[in-house]
Short mmCIF file of C-alpha atoms in Angstrom, two decimals:
data_model
loop_
_atom_site.label_atom_id
_atom_site.label_comp_id
_atom_site.label_asym_id
_atom_site.label_seq_id
_atom_site.Cartn_x
_atom_site.Cartn_y
_atom_site.Cartn_z
CA MET A 1 -63.08 167.10 137.62
CA SER A 2 -60.72 167.09 134.64
CA LEU A 3 -62.12 167.70 131.17
CA PHE A 4 -60.60 164.33 130.33
CA ASP A 5 -63.05 162.62 132.71
CA LYS A 6 -65.87 163.44 130.32
CA LYS A 7 -67.06 161.27 127.46
CA LEU A 8 -66.09 162.23 123.95
CA SER A 9 -69.70 163.10 123.06
CA GLU A 10 -69.90 165.40 126.14
CA LEU A 11 -66.75 167.27 125.11
CA HIS A 12 -68.12 167.62 121.57
CA SER A 13 -71.26 169.25 122.98
CA LEU A 14 -69.28 171.60 125.26
CA LEU A 15 -67.09 172.70 122.33
CA HIS A 16 -70.09 173.50 120.16
CA LYS A 17 -71.79 175.42 122.95
CA LYS A 18 -68.48 177.33 123.27
CA GLU A 19 -68.35 176.48 126.99
CA ILE A 20 -64.81 175.21 126.38
CA SER A 21 -62.31 175.73 123.57
CA VAL A 22 -59.87 173.44 121.77
CA SER A 23 -57.10 175.50 123.43
CA ASP A 24 -58.58 174.55 126.83
CA LEU A 25 -58.33 170.85 125.93
CA VAL A 26 -54.75 171.21 124.69
CA ASP A 27 -53.86 173.20 127.84
CA THR A 28 -55.37 170.43 129.99
CA SER A 29 -53.26 167.83 128.19
CA TYR A 30 -49.93 169.66 128.49
CA LYS A 31 -50.66 170.69 132.08
CA ARG A 32 -51.25 167.06 133.02
CA ILE A 33 -48.12 165.95 131.14
CA ASN A 34 -46.09 168.54 133.08
CA GLU A 35 -47.56 167.26 136.35
CA VAL A 36 -47.09 163.51 135.92
CA ASP A 37 -44.96 162.56 132.93
CA ASP A 38 -41.68 162.77 134.82
CA LYS A 39 -43.04 159.76 136.79
CA VAL A 40 -44.89 157.92 133.99
CA GLN A 41 -42.49 158.73 131.11
CA ALA A 42 -45.09 158.04 128.43
CA PHE A 43 -43.94 160.68 125.92
CA LEU A 44 -40.73 160.73 123.88
CA THR A 45 -41.41 163.89 121.84
CA LEU A 46 -43.89 166.72 122.46
CA ASP A 47 -45.10 169.02 119.66
CA GLU A 48 -46.38 171.77 121.93
CA GLU A 49 -45.76 174.84 119.78
CA ASN A 50 -47.53 173.41 116.72
CA ALA A 51 -50.32 171.85 118.80
CA ARG A 52 -51.14 175.20 120.43
CA LYS A 53 -51.06 177.01 117.07
CA TYR A 54 -53.38 174.43 115.53
CA ALA A 55 -55.73 174.64 118.55
CA LYS A 56 -56.16 178.40 117.87
CA VAL A 57 -56.95 177.66 114.21
CA LEU A 58 -59.59 175.13 115.28
CA ASP A 59 -61.05 177.58 117.82
CA GLN A 60 -61.60 180.04 114.98
CA ALA A 61 -63.18 177.29 112.88
CA LEU A 62 -65.68 176.66 115.69
CA GLY A 63 -67.21 180.06 114.95
CA LEU A 64 -67.98 179.10 111.35
CA GLU A 65 -71.29 177.50 110.44
CA LYS A 66 -69.99 174.07 109.49
CA GLU A 67 -70.38 170.56 110.82
CA HIS A 68 -67.46 169.25 112.85
CA GLY A 69 -66.89 165.55 113.52
CA LEU A 70 -66.94 164.04 116.98
CA LEU A 71 -63.13 163.91 117.21
CA PHE A 72 -62.82 167.63 116.43
CA GLY A 73 -60.25 169.38 118.61
CA LEU A 74 -59.45 166.41 120.83
CA PRO A 75 -55.83 165.82 121.96
CA ILE A 76 -54.30 162.50 120.86
CA GLY A 77 -50.96 160.77 121.37
CA VAL A 78 -49.39 158.71 118.58
CA LYS A 79 -47.14 155.70 119.13
CA ASP A 80 -43.61 156.47 117.99
CA ASN A 81 -43.53 153.84 115.23
CA ILE A 82 -46.24 155.67 113.26
CA VAL A 83 -44.59 158.32 111.08
CA THR A 84 -45.61 161.96 111.52
CA LYS A 85 -44.47 164.65 109.09
CA GLY A 86 -42.15 167.08 110.82
CA ILE A 87 -42.36 165.34 114.22
CA ARG A 88 -39.42 163.13 115.23
CA THR A 89 -40.28 159.43 114.88
CA THR A 90 -37.81 157.01 116.49
CA ALA A 91 -39.58 153.66 117.05
CA ALA A 92 -37.84 154.07 120.47
CA SER A 93 -34.53 153.08 118.86
CA LYS A 94 -31.13 154.77 118.83
CA ILE A 95 -30.85 153.87 115.15
CA LEU A 96 -33.73 156.29 114.37
CA GLY A 97 -32.90 158.77 117.13
CA ASP A 98 -32.94 161.81 114.84
CA PHE A 99 -35.34 160.62 112.10
CA ASN A 100 -37.71 163.40 110.99
CA PRO A 101 -40.27 162.00 108.48
CA ILE A 102 -41.28 163.93 105.38
CA TYR A 103 -44.75 162.37 105.14
CA ASN A 104 -47.62 161.23 107.36
CA ALA A 105 -48.89 157.71 107.93
CA THR A 106 -52.38 157.20 106.49
CA VAL A 107 -53.89 156.98 110.01
CA VAL A 108 -52.31 160.36 110.85
CA GLU A 109 -53.78 161.86 107.65
CA LYS A 110 -57.18 160.49 108.68
CA LEU A 111 -56.81 162.01 112.15
CA ASN A 112 -55.88 165.33 110.52
CA GLN A 113 -59.07 165.13 108.44
CA ALA A 114 -60.99 164.48 111.69
CA GLU A 115 -59.25 167.61 113.10
CA THR A 116 -57.69 166.01 116.16
CA VAL A 117 -54.64 167.67 117.76
CA THR A 118 -51.45 165.58 117.95
CA ILE A 119 -49.88 166.28 121.36
CA GLY A 120 -46.73 164.22 120.78
CA LYS A 121 -45.13 160.86 120.14
CA ILE A 122 -45.42 158.10 122.69
CA ASN A 123 -42.81 155.72 124.11
CA MET A 124 -42.78 152.01 123.24
CA ASP A 125 -40.58 148.93 123.16
CA GLU A 126 -37.90 149.38 120.49
CA PHE A 127 -39.38 148.55 117.06
CA ALA A 128 -42.45 147.23 118.94
CA MET A 129 -40.47 144.25 120.25
CA GLY A 130 -41.40 143.65 123.86
CA SER A 131 -44.14 143.18 126.44
CA SER A 132 -43.09 145.64 129.13
CA ASN A 133 -41.84 148.91 127.57
CA GLU A 134 -38.43 148.23 129.13
CA ASN A 135 -36.83 147.78 125.68
CA SER A 136 -37.06 151.47 124.73
CA ALA A 137 -33.66 153.04 124.00
CA PHE A 138 -34.74 156.25 125.76
CA ALA A 139 -36.86 155.56 128.87
CA ALA A 140 -38.89 152.86 130.60
CA THR A 141 -42.55 153.91 130.88
CA LYS A 142 -44.17 153.12 134.25
CA ASN A 143 -47.66 151.87 135.04
CA PRO A 144 -49.82 154.74 136.41
CA TRP A 145 -51.51 152.32 138.84
CA ASP A 146 -48.18 151.39 140.44
CA LEU A 147 -45.00 153.15 139.35
CA GLU A 148 -42.94 150.11 140.34
CA ARG A 149 -44.72 148.04 137.68
CA VAL A 150 -44.57 147.91 133.90
CA PRO A 151 -47.39 149.28 131.72
CA GLY A 152 -47.09 146.36 129.29
CA GLY A 153 -45.83 146.56 125.74
CA SER A 154 -45.07 147.34 123.14
CA SER A 155 -47.74 150.10 123.21
CA GLY A 156 -47.12 150.61 126.95
CA GLY A 157 -46.66 154.35 126.56
CA SER A 158 -49.92 154.66 124.59
CA ALA A 159 -51.91 152.84 127.31
CA ALA A 160 -50.16 154.64 130.19
CA ALA A 161 -50.75 158.09 128.65
CA VAL A 162 -54.51 157.42 128.43
CA ALA A 163 -54.69 155.84 131.92
CA ALA A 164 -52.78 158.79 133.42
CA GLY A 165 -55.13 161.30 131.77
CA GLU A 166 -52.39 162.89 129.65
CA VAL A 167 -54.30 162.51 126.38
CA PHE A 168 -57.90 161.70 125.60
CA PHE A 169 -56.95 158.70 123.48
CA SER A 170 -53.97 157.28 121.62
CA LEU A 171 -52.93 155.08 118.74
CA GLY A 172 -50.95 151.90 119.31
CA SER A 173 -49.87 148.99 117.13
CA ASP A 174 -50.48 145.32 117.84
CA THR A 175 -48.26 142.54 116.44
CA GLY A 176 -48.82 139.88 119.12
CA GLY A 177 -50.90 141.66 121.73
CA SER A 178 -49.15 145.02 121.91
CA ILE A 179 -52.39 147.02 122.23
CA ARG A 180 -54.49 144.61 124.29
CA GLN A 181 -51.85 143.56 126.85
CA PRO A 182 -50.91 147.13 127.92
CA ALA A 183 -54.61 148.12 127.86
CA ALA A 184 -55.25 145.29 130.35
CA PHE A 185 -52.27 146.25 132.55
CA CYS A 186 -53.30 149.93 132.59
CA GLY A 187 -57.07 149.49 132.97
CA VAL A 188 -58.12 151.03 129.64
CA VAL A 189 -59.83 149.84 126.43
CA GLY A 190 -57.60 148.64 123.57
CA LEU A 191 -58.68 147.11 120.25
CA LYS A 192 -56.66 145.22 117.65
CA PRO A 193 -58.76 145.46 114.46
CA THR A 194 -59.03 142.73 111.84
CA TYR A 195 -55.82 142.55 109.78
CA GLY A 196 -56.41 144.89 106.83
CA ARG A 197 -59.15 146.99 108.48
CA VAL A 198 -56.72 149.88 109.14
CA SER A 199 -53.96 150.97 106.75
CA ARG A 200 -50.37 150.12 107.74
CA TYR A 201 -48.91 152.75 105.39
CA GLY A 202 -46.49 154.77 107.50
CA LEU A 203 -46.23 152.20 110.29
CA ILE A 204 -42.56 151.27 110.77
CA ALA A 205 -42.74 147.53 110.10
CA PHE A 206 -41.89 144.84 112.65
CA ALA A 207 -43.75 141.82 111.19
CA SER A 208 -45.80 142.85 108.18
CA SER A 209 -48.26 139.94 108.19
CA LEU A 210 -49.13 140.55 111.86
CA ASP A 211 -48.85 144.32 112.55
CA GLN A 212 -52.09 146.30 112.88
CA ILE A 213 -52.73 149.85 114.16
CA GLY A 214 -55.58 150.30 116.64
CA PRO A 215 -57.16 152.67 119.19
CA ILE A 216 -56.59 152.91 122.96
CA THR A 217 -59.28 154.81 124.87
CA ARG A 218 -61.01 155.04 128.24
CA THR A 219 -64.40 153.74 127.09
CA VAL A 220 -65.76 151.38 124.45
CA GLU A 221 -67.82 154.17 122.88
CA ASP A 222 -64.74 156.37 122.44
CA ASN A 223 -62.88 153.38 120.96
CA ALA A 224 -65.60 152.92 118.34
CA TYR A 225 -65.40 156.62 117.39
CA LEU A 226 -61.65 156.40 116.88
CA LEU A 227 -61.75 153.14 114.88
CA GLN A 228 -64.45 154.69 112.67
CA ALA A 229 -62.09 157.56 111.84
CA ILE A 230 -59.01 155.47 110.96
CA SER A 231 -60.58 152.50 109.12
CA GLY A 232 -60.97 151.96 105.39
CA LEU A 233 -59.28 150.90 102.16
CA ASP A 234 -55.98 152.63 101.38
CA PRO A 235 -54.38 152.41 97.91
CA MET A 236 -50.99 153.05 99.58
CA ASP A 237 -51.20 149.71 101.47
CA SER A 238 -51.48 146.51 99.43
CA THR A 239 -52.66 144.58 102.51
CA SER A 240 -55.48 147.05 103.21
CA ALA A 241 -58.82 145.27 102.80
CA ASN A 242 -61.59 146.44 100.49
CA ALA A 243 -64.24 145.81 103.15
CA ASP A 244 -67.16 148.05 104.05
CA VAL A 245 -66.67 150.08 107.23
CA PRO A 246 -69.91 149.77 109.21
CA ASP A 247 -71.23 152.37 111.63
CA PHE A 248 -69.60 150.92 114.74
CA LEU A 249 -71.59 153.21 117.05
CA SER A 250 -74.89 151.71 115.93
CA SER A 251 -73.82 148.40 117.51
CA LEU A 252 -73.57 149.94 121.00
CA THR A 253 -77.12 148.98 121.94
CA GLY A 254 -76.46 147.21 125.25
CA ASP A 255 -78.55 144.31 123.95
CA ILE A 256 -76.78 140.92 123.84
CA LYS A 257 -79.79 138.64 124.38
CA GLY A 258 -79.26 135.29 122.66
CA LEU A 259 -75.55 135.95 122.00
CA LYS A 260 -73.42 132.79 122.05
CA ILE A 261 -70.01 132.94 123.74
CA GLY A 262 -67.23 130.36 123.41
CA VAL A 263 -64.73 130.17 126.29
CA PRO A 264 -61.56 128.28 125.30
CA LYS A 265 -60.45 125.85 128.00
CA GLU A 266 -56.85 126.60 126.97
CA TYR A 267 -57.33 130.26 128.03
CA LEU A 268 -58.13 129.33 131.63
CA ALA A 269 -55.54 126.56 131.95
CA GLU A 270 -52.26 126.24 133.84
CA GLY A 271 -50.22 129.45 133.88
CA VAL A 272 -53.24 131.76 134.19
CA SER A 273 -53.51 133.20 137.71
CA GLU A 274 -56.45 131.90 139.74
CA LYS A 275 -57.60 135.45 140.49
CA VAL A 276 -57.47 136.43 136.80
CA SER A 277 -59.51 133.30 135.92
CA GLN A 278 -62.04 134.30 138.57
CA SER A 279 -62.39 137.78 137.06
CA VAL A 280 -63.27 136.14 133.72
CA LYS A 281 -65.83 133.87 135.41
CA ASP A 282 -67.35 136.91 137.14
CA ALA A 283 -67.54 138.69 133.78
CA LEU A 284 -69.30 135.70 132.22
CA LYS A 285 -71.91 135.85 135.01
CA VAL A 286 -72.53 139.52 134.16
CA LEU A 287 -72.95 138.65 130.46
CA GLU A 288 -75.26 135.74 131.36
CA GLY A 289 -77.36 138.19 133.36
CA LEU A 290 -77.68 140.29 130.20
CA GLY A 291 -79.08 137.33 128.24
CA ALA A 292 -75.98 135.78 126.64
CA THR A 293 -75.06 132.08 126.92
CA TRP A 294 -71.60 130.55 127.09
CA GLU A 295 -70.00 127.14 126.65
CA GLU A 296 -66.48 125.81 126.98
CA VAL A 297 -64.76 125.32 123.60
CA SER A 298 -61.29 124.30 122.48
CA LEU A 299 -58.63 126.03 120.38
CA PRO A 300 -56.34 122.97 120.36
CA HIS A 301 -53.45 124.44 118.37
CA SER A 302 -53.12 127.56 120.56
CA GLN A 303 -50.49 125.69 122.61
CA TYR A 304 -48.17 126.10 119.60
CA ALA A 305 -48.99 129.78 119.07
CA LEU A 306 -46.06 131.20 121.05
CA ALA A 307 -43.39 129.23 119.15
CA THR A 308 -45.14 129.86 115.82
CA TYR A 309 -45.38 133.58 116.48
CA TYR A 310 -41.75 134.09 117.49
CA LEU A 311 -40.48 132.17 114.46
CA LEU A 312 -42.69 134.07 111.99
CA SER A 313 -42.44 137.54 113.54
CA SER A 314 -38.66 137.29 113.99
CA SER A 315 -38.26 136.08 110.40
CA GLU A 316 -40.24 139.04 109.08
CA ALA A 317 -38.37 141.40 111.42
CA SER A 318 -34.98 140.22 110.15
CA ALA A 319 -36.10 141.11 106.60
CA ASN A 320 -37.84 144.39 107.52
CA LEU A 321 -34.98 145.69 109.66
CA ALA A 322 -32.36 145.04 106.99
CA ARG A 323 -33.10 148.55 105.67
CA PHE A 324 -31.55 150.13 108.79
CA ASP A 325 -27.95 149.99 107.63
CA GLY A 326 -26.63 153.54 108.06
CA VAL A 327 -26.68 154.25 104.32
CA ARG A 328 -29.87 156.23 103.62
CA TYR A 329 -31.21 157.51 106.94
CA GLY A 330 -30.90 157.10 110.68
CA TYR A 331 -27.83 156.53 112.82
CA ARG A 332 -24.42 155.82 111.26
CA THR A 333 -21.31 154.80 113.17
CA ASP A 334 -18.26 157.08 113.21
CA ASN A 335 -15.80 154.19 113.58
CA ALA A 336 -16.09 152.29 110.28
CA LYS A 337 -12.99 151.18 108.37
CA ASN A 338 -14.90 150.11 105.22
CA LEU A 339 -18.47 149.52 103.94
CA ILE A 340 -19.01 146.08 105.53
CA ASP A 341 -17.60 147.37 108.81
CA MET A 342 -19.98 150.35 108.60
CA TYR A 343 -22.99 148.00 108.31
CA LYS A 344 -21.80 145.88 111.25
CA GLN A 345 -20.88 148.76 113.56
CA THR A 346 -24.00 150.81 112.75
CA ARG A 347 -26.35 147.93 113.49
CA SER A 348 -24.50 146.70 116.58
CA GLU A 349 -24.40 150.21 118.06
CA GLY A 350 -27.88 151.28 116.89
CA PHE A 351 -30.05 148.28 117.84
CA GLY A 352 -30.83 147.23 121.40
CA PRO A 353 -30.36 143.66 122.73
CA GLU A 354 -33.98 142.48 122.19
CA VAL A 355 -34.00 143.64 118.57
CA LYS A 356 -30.68 141.92 117.93
CA ARG A 357 -32.00 138.73 119.55
CA ARG A 358 -35.00 138.64 117.21
CA ILE A 359 -33.00 139.50 114.09
CA MET A 360 -30.64 136.61 114.89
CA LEU A 361 -33.53 134.21 115.51
CA GLY A 362 -35.28 135.28 112.31
CA THR A 363 -32.16 135.10 110.17
CA TYR A 364 -31.52 131.59 111.50
CA ALA A 365 -35.10 130.46 110.75
CA LEU A 366 -34.86 131.80 107.19
CA SER A 367 -31.41 130.38 106.45
CA ALA A 368 -30.96 127.70 103.79
CA GLY A 369 -30.57 124.73 106.13
CA HIS A 370 -33.46 125.63 108.45
CA TYR A 371 -36.12 127.32 106.30
CA ASP A 372 -38.31 124.22 105.83
CA ALA A 373 -37.86 122.94 109.37
CA TYR A 374 -38.79 126.24 111.07
CA TYR A 375 -40.32 128.94 108.87
CA VAL A 376 -42.41 126.73 106.57
CA LYS A 377 -43.58 124.54 109.46
CA ALA A 378 -44.57 127.64 111.46
CA GLN A 379 -46.66 128.86 108.50
CA LYS A 380 -48.48 125.51 108.42
CA VAL A 381 -49.21 125.70 112.16
CA ARG A 382 -50.46 129.27 111.66
CA THR A 383 -53.04 127.90 109.21
CA LEU A 384 -54.18 125.33 111.80
CA ILE A 385 -54.56 128.07 114.43
CA LYS A 386 -56.65 130.13 111.99
CA GLN A 387 -58.84 127.08 111.27
CA ASP A 388 -59.42 126.59 115.03
CA PHE A 389 -60.94 130.07 115.21
CA GLU A 390 -63.03 129.51 112.07
CA ASP A 391 -64.43 126.27 113.55
CA VAL A 392 -65.50 128.02 116.77
CA PHE A 393 -67.02 131.00 114.93
CA GLU A 394 -69.31 128.65 112.99
CA LYS A 395 -71.25 128.13 116.26
CA TYR A 396 -70.41 131.12 118.46
CA ASP A 397 -70.59 134.90 118.06
CA VAL A 398 -67.54 135.78 120.15
CA ILE A 399 -64.71 134.09 122.08
CA ILE A 400 -63.97 135.34 125.59
CA GLY A 401 -61.05 134.84 127.97
CA PRO A 402 -58.48 136.80 129.96
CA THR A 403 -56.22 139.26 128.11
CA THR A 404 -53.15 138.39 130.19
CA PRO A 405 -52.26 135.49 132.51
CA THR A 406 -51.45 137.86 135.41
CA PRO A 407 -51.71 141.56 136.30
CA ALA A 408 -48.76 143.87 135.58
CA PHE A 409 -45.42 142.58 136.87
CA LYS A 410 -42.69 144.64 138.50
CA VAL A 411 -40.12 146.63 136.52
CA GLY A 412 -37.03 144.44 136.02
CA GLU A 413 -38.80 141.27 137.15
CA ASN A 414 -38.62 139.45 133.79
CA THR A 415 -35.85 141.27 131.93
CA LYS A 416 -33.30 138.50 132.46
CA ASP A 417 -35.71 135.77 131.32
CA PRO A 418 -36.87 136.35 127.73
CA LEU A 419 -39.04 133.20 127.69
CA THR A 420 -41.08 134.31 130.70
CA MET A 421 -41.40 137.75 129.09
CA TYR A 422 -42.60 136.19 125.82
CA ALA A 423 -45.19 134.09 127.69
CA ASN A 424 -47.00 137.28 128.74
CA ASP A 425 -48.48 137.40 125.23
CA ILE A 426 -49.63 133.78 125.19
CA LEU A 427 -53.35 134.71 125.24
CA THR A 428 -53.16 137.51 122.68
CA ILE A 429 -50.81 136.04 120.04
CA PRO A 430 -53.30 133.54 118.48
CA VAL A 431 -55.56 136.47 117.52
CA ASN A 432 -52.78 138.05 115.42
CA LEU A 433 -51.84 134.74 113.81
CA ALA A 434 -55.49 134.26 112.76
CA GLY A 435 -55.89 137.91 111.69
CA VAL A 436 -59.15 138.31 113.65
CA PRO A 437 -60.10 141.32 115.82
CA GLY A 438 -59.84 141.39 119.61
CA ILE A 439 -60.50 143.94 122.34
CA SER A 440 -59.40 144.20 125.97
CA VAL A 441 -61.79 145.92 128.39
CA PRO A 442 -61.31 146.52 132.14
CA ALA A 443 -62.67 143.52 134.06
CA GLY A 444 -61.83 144.36 137.65
CA PHE A 445 -58.79 144.38 139.90
CA VAL A 446 -56.44 141.80 141.36
CA ASP A 447 -54.41 143.00 144.36
CA GLY A 448 -55.20 146.60 143.39
CA LEU A 449 -54.03 146.18 139.79
CA PRO A 450 -56.32 146.21 136.73
CA VAL A 451 -57.01 143.06 134.71
CA GLY A 452 -58.51 142.83 131.24
CA LEU A 453 -61.27 140.78 129.63
CA GLN A 454 -60.44 139.79 126.05
CA ILE A 455 -63.33 139.58 123.57
CA ILE A 456 -62.43 138.09 120.18
CA GLY A 457 -64.61 138.28 117.06
CA ASN A 458 -64.73 136.88 113.55
CA HIS A 459 -63.00 138.60 110.61
CA PHE A 460 -64.31 142.17 110.09
CA ASP A 461 -66.87 141.73 112.86
CA GLU A 462 -65.64 144.48 115.20
CA SER A 463 -69.31 145.53 115.56
CA THR A 464 -70.19 142.40 117.55
CA ILE A 465 -67.07 142.81 119.72
CA TYR A 466 -68.09 146.40 120.48
CA ARG A 467 -71.68 145.31 121.23
CA VAL A 468 -70.50 142.79 123.85
CA ALA A 469 -67.77 145.05 125.26
CA HIS A 470 -70.16 148.00 125.59
CA ALA A 471 -72.89 145.90 127.25
CA PHE A 472 -70.34 144.56 129.77
CA GLU A 473 -68.92 148.04 130.40
CA GLN A 474 -72.39 149.51 131.03
CA ALA A 475 -73.18 146.72 133.52
CA THR A 476 -69.96 147.29 135.53
CA ASP A 477 -68.01 150.26 136.82
CA HIS A 478 -64.41 149.02 136.37
CA HIS A 479 -63.73 151.61 133.63
CA LYS A 480 -64.69 154.49 135.97
CA LYS A 481 -61.82 153.85 138.38
CA LYS A 482 -58.67 155.91 137.85
CA PRO A 483 -55.10 155.62 139.15
CA GLN A 484 -54.10 158.10 141.86
CA LEU A 485 -50.81 159.49 140.64
#
């Protein structure tokens, strides 16, 4: 049995009894990476020398009479769009291929305070644009359950690394489902917090009004520990919310008697696989058995979410990615004849096709003749989508549906059809547009592949999401199954 099969609280106890050391945990992580990462390709950069040095420092600290937090000494992987001082951070793009940050993201600082050990930086879709991890400039991560299938995206590497047992947990980012969709495809737990719950300072921006950093773990309890550590107001991020951070662990009671669940009819409609729908219905039976009640509800404007999201996110991306011009940092072409040519060549050589596609779409939507027709209208529809959620949350505690319409698809299956690829996020995107929190937990298997149950809560009510997710997890054993690599 691997050390990584144990719960976080069990590892904490073993460390304090000195039955294992932090060096043992770090060894376990790198040994596993050496065994399987040539197949999975979850990591872009490893920081082995520094991680092992830091593990020895923490082992010495274990001998001192001081209280250590529950994350102490645990190996973590960090998505490669979250900047790490002294560790290469590329956002999986050629244009940042040799970027070495001189500061840490706030979440990384918080992890340092919690004394976790950063094992390395994890692969992703370039600039977080994608649903399959096939848009990385460096490698296509594979799904540990079936190496011929995608792990999801854009945090596909973060989910695959946890599912494959390479790290205990990881950080991802979620702009339109990029934590929850890969968590569902890889059979792990992934949470997108409320917008503003976690600081975005040091996250390389894709769409600033949608991006949110969140935890990917094997269990709901571990997820709550990690969110606890990275949440809170940050003066370095103007969109960080001044909201109290509750004790998320205290909500893991297993008691959901009297809880009211809304199930949107749109989330079980055409396009969602019959077997995935059945897994949600089976999950609702489990929750009913635990004392919850559910009713069908409607989120009528969710049918417009996909178009709204791609207009808004691409518009914000076209503005955010203007800074990558070859002048201050990152890749610069060798073939430029003059300044304008240098901009053009640098960006055409440095960005991949999906990033270029979204920059073009966003620039078009923001242009003088189309701004009102596209961008402004999309913002109005976003407000309607947000109001749909508010209406449902007046009567119900949580909203439940599938995380994805189907299980993981095959590598290369959707690469030539961007619209089909975009539709993979159809059930997760409305959550980002509304700014509310959502979690994906393992809900069974379809044809041997994991599927996820999505539980959505009201603003800053991650506690209720965790309560429901934990109760469901304790009543099932889906999360105990592991891929055989």
